[in-house]
Short mmCIF file of C-alpha atoms in Angstrom, two decimals:
data_model
loop_
_atom_site.label_atom_id
_atom_site.label_comp_id
_atom_site.label_asym_id
_atom_site.label_seq_id
_atom_site.Cartn_x
_atom_site.Cartn_y
_atom_site.Cartn_z
CA MET A 136 0.06 0.02 -0.02
CA PRO A 137 1.42 3.44 -0.97
CA LEU A 138 1.97 5.87 1.83
CA PRO A 139 -0.11 9.18 2.06
CA GLU A 140 1.61 12.42 1.51
CA PRO A 141 4.12 13.66 4.14
CA GLY A 142 2.33 14.94 7.25
CA ALA A 143 -0.72 12.68 6.74
CA TYR A 144 0.71 9.59 8.52
CA GLY A 145 2.95 8.86 11.35
CA VAL A 146 5.57 6.24 11.97
CA ALA A 147 6.50 4.47 15.19
CA MET A 148 9.61 2.39 16.00
CA CYS A 149 8.08 -0.50 18.06
CA PHE A 150 9.98 -2.75 20.41
CA LEU A 151 7.86 -5.94 20.57
CA PRO A 152 8.34 -9.50 22.09
CA VAL A 153 10.44 -11.88 20.03
CA ASP A 154 7.92 -14.66 20.60
CA LYS A 155 5.71 -14.61 17.54
CA HIS A 156 2.33 -15.43 19.32
CA SER A 157 2.98 -12.65 21.89
CA ARG A 158 4.10 -10.18 19.22
CA LEU A 159 1.08 -10.83 17.13
CA GLN A 160 -1.17 -10.25 20.25
CA CYS A 161 0.57 -6.94 20.99
CA GLU A 162 0.16 -5.80 17.41
CA GLY A 163 -3.54 -6.56 17.68
CA VAL A 164 -3.96 -4.61 20.79
CA ILE A 165 -2.02 -1.68 19.38
CA GLU A 166 -4.05 -1.72 16.16
CA ARG A 167 -7.36 -1.75 18.26
CA ILE A 168 -6.26 1.19 20.24
CA ALA A 169 -5.13 3.07 17.10
CA GLN A 170 -8.58 2.53 15.61
CA GLU A 171 -10.32 3.64 18.85
CA GLU A 172 -8.38 6.83 18.63
CA GLY A 173 -9.50 7.38 14.94
CA LEU A 174 -6.18 6.47 13.39
CA THR A 175 -5.91 4.26 10.29
CA VAL A 176 -3.60 1.34 10.37
CA ILE A 177 -1.64 1.53 7.14
CA GLY A 178 0.78 -1.35 7.95
CA TRP A 179 3.68 -2.80 9.80
CA ARG A 180 7.13 -3.04 8.48
CA ASP A 181 9.90 -5.40 9.82
CA THR A 182 12.69 -3.03 10.49
CA PRO A 183 15.83 -4.59 8.87
CA VAL A 184 18.64 -5.00 11.44
CA ASN A 185 21.95 -6.69 11.83
CA GLY A 186 22.29 -8.18 15.36
CA ILE A 187 25.93 -8.93 14.80
CA ALA A 188 26.66 -5.26 14.85
CA ILE A 189 25.80 -5.01 18.66
CA GLY A 190 27.29 -6.37 21.80
CA ARG A 191 26.49 -9.74 23.30
CA GLU A 192 24.28 -8.31 26.07
CA ALA A 193 22.31 -6.17 23.64
CA ARG A 194 21.80 -9.16 21.27
CA ALA A 195 20.64 -11.41 24.10
CA SER A 196 17.79 -8.93 25.11
CA GLN A 197 17.08 -7.54 21.78
CA PRO A 198 13.32 -7.02 21.04
CA TYR A 199 11.65 -7.60 17.73
CA ILE A 200 11.73 -4.24 15.95
CA GLU A 201 8.87 -3.06 13.69
CA GLN A 202 7.69 0.23 12.31
CA LEU A 203 4.19 0.96 12.49
CA PHE A 204 2.49 3.36 10.03
CA LEU A 205 -0.67 5.06 11.02
CA GLY A 206 -2.77 7.49 8.88
CA ARG A 207 -4.44 10.73 10.15
CA PRO A 208 -8.19 11.21 10.60
CA ALA A 209 -9.59 13.21 7.79
CA ASP A 210 -10.65 16.11 10.20
CA LEU A 211 -7.10 16.60 11.64
CA ASP A 212 -4.23 18.84 10.30
CA GLU A 213 -0.58 17.94 10.67
CA ASP A 214 -0.29 19.66 14.01
CA ALA A 215 -3.26 18.01 15.51
CA LEU A 216 -1.97 14.58 14.16
CA GLU A 217 1.36 15.00 15.77
CA ARG A 218 -0.43 15.82 19.22
CA LEU A 219 -2.64 12.63 18.86
CA LEU A 220 0.39 10.51 17.95
CA TYR A 221 2.23 11.81 20.90
CA LYS A 222 -0.65 10.81 23.18
CA PHE A 223 -1.14 7.44 21.48
CA ALA A 224 2.64 6.44 21.82
CA ALA A 225 2.20 5.58 25.51
CA ALA A 226 -1.10 3.90 25.30
CA PRO A 227 -0.07 0.35 24.29
CA ARG A 228 2.06 0.12 27.53
CA THR A 229 -0.70 1.03 29.74
CA ARG A 230 -3.60 -0.67 27.95
CA LEU A 231 -2.19 -4.13 27.33
CA PRO A 232 -4.11 -6.63 29.50
CA PRO A 233 -2.34 -7.21 32.90
CA ARG A 234 -2.43 -10.93 32.22
CA ARG A 235 0.08 -10.10 29.44
CA LEU A 236 2.54 -8.52 31.86
CA LYS A 237 5.46 -9.86 30.06
CA ALA A 238 4.35 -8.62 26.74
CA ARG A 239 3.26 -5.35 28.29
CA THR A 240 6.68 -4.50 29.73
CA SER A 241 8.45 -5.51 26.58
CA SER A 242 6.31 -3.68 24.20
CA THR A 243 6.87 0.12 23.43
CA CYS A 244 6.19 2.23 20.51
CA HIS A 245 8.91 4.85 20.68
CA ARG A 246 7.93 8.52 19.79
CA LEU A 247 5.39 8.03 17.22
CA SER A 248 5.52 11.11 14.96
CA CYS A 249 4.44 12.40 11.50
CA ARG A 250 7.59 14.44 11.36
CA THR A 251 10.42 12.40 12.62
CA ILE A 252 11.50 8.61 12.70
CA VAL A 253 13.50 7.76 15.79
CA TYR A 254 15.83 4.91 15.67
CA LYS A 255 16.68 3.72 19.16
CA GLY A 256 18.61 0.81 20.70
CA LEU A 257 21.10 -0.50 23.18
CA MET A 258 24.23 0.29 21.35
CA LEU A 259 27.25 2.53 20.99
CA ALA A 260 27.03 5.54 18.46
CA PRO A 261 29.37 3.67 15.94
CA GLN A 262 27.14 0.69 15.88
CA ILE A 263 24.00 2.66 14.87
CA GLU A 264 24.37 2.49 11.05
CA LYS A 265 25.68 -1.03 11.17
CA PHE A 266 22.59 -2.20 13.31
CA TYR A 267 20.11 -0.09 11.47
CA PHE A 268 21.88 -0.74 8.21
CA GLU A 269 19.29 1.00 5.99
CA LEU A 270 20.55 4.20 7.49
CA ALA A 271 23.75 3.82 5.65
CA ASN A 272 21.70 3.83 2.38
CA PRO A 273 22.71 6.92 0.32
CA LEU A 274 18.90 7.34 -0.49
CA VAL A 275 18.11 7.98 3.22
CA THR A 276 18.68 11.49 4.22
CA SER A 277 18.38 13.40 7.35
CA ALA A 278 18.70 17.02 8.50
CA LEU A 279 19.60 16.03 12.02
CA CYS A 280 20.98 12.98 14.01
CA VAL A 281 20.97 13.18 17.81
CA VAL A 282 22.98 10.42 19.60
CA HIS A 283 23.00 9.73 23.35
CA GLN A 284 25.18 7.05 24.89
CA ARG A 285 23.87 6.21 28.26
CA PHE A 286 26.44 4.97 30.78
CA SER A 287 24.11 4.39 33.61
CA THR A 288 25.37 4.60 37.23
CA ASN A 289 22.25 3.14 38.93
CA THR A 290 20.63 0.81 36.55
CA PHE A 291 21.78 -1.78 33.95
CA PRO A 292 21.13 -0.48 30.42
CA SER A 293 18.21 -2.08 28.62
CA TRP A 294 16.30 -1.75 25.30
CA LYS A 295 13.14 -0.62 27.27
CA LEU A 296 15.10 2.28 28.67
CA ALA A 297 16.11 3.82 25.30
CA HIS A 298 16.09 7.54 25.46
CA PRO A 299 12.47 8.72 25.44
CA TYR A 300 12.82 11.95 23.52
CA ARG A 301 12.76 13.05 19.90
CA TYR A 302 14.55 16.32 19.78
CA VAL A 303 16.86 16.39 22.89
CA SER A 304 19.38 14.20 24.65
CA HIS A 305 20.58 14.67 28.11
CA ASN A 306 22.74 12.93 30.92
CA GLY A 307 19.63 11.55 32.71
CA GLU A 308 18.84 14.48 34.97
CA ILE A 309 16.95 17.52 33.95
CA ASN A 310 16.36 19.91 36.91
CA THR A 311 13.49 22.31 37.11
CA ILE A 312 14.91 25.77 38.32
CA ARG A 313 11.58 27.57 38.57
CA ALA A 314 8.01 25.98 38.41
CA THR A 315 5.27 28.19 37.18
#
């Protein structure tokens, strides 16, 4: 199926269970939630990855990585779609049934957006284009690349702790100077 024009659809990078049965259940819940929010499920894409490019610990805990494409409701403009996608991104984690706790904790749709595609993972900066090898394709262009290497002092790094932001990276502590 061809994609709509830019700004009329969003893309999420989803970390899902490796087990096919659990993964399909998660996909079904995510699709149902999307439809409840008025979004059109355009389709899923297996994100091509090269597991050899990352470390042993990262490979051992690597989730199944798919991209989800969602079309905007007819009555929304691009800004409204971006807000809806931002809100929707957290919904699958909180709305997966409790009996699916393992799938619930291993399923995330990272920063769903109609403006950016965010590639995340448990890896070092030089490993990114080797793991997500399509990023090395000369047809792929980007205006910006933000990389954050997390060297945790109080938790062991994991895929589910991938940096949650789209436009900023930080060292794990953002302090509020003045609340309004």
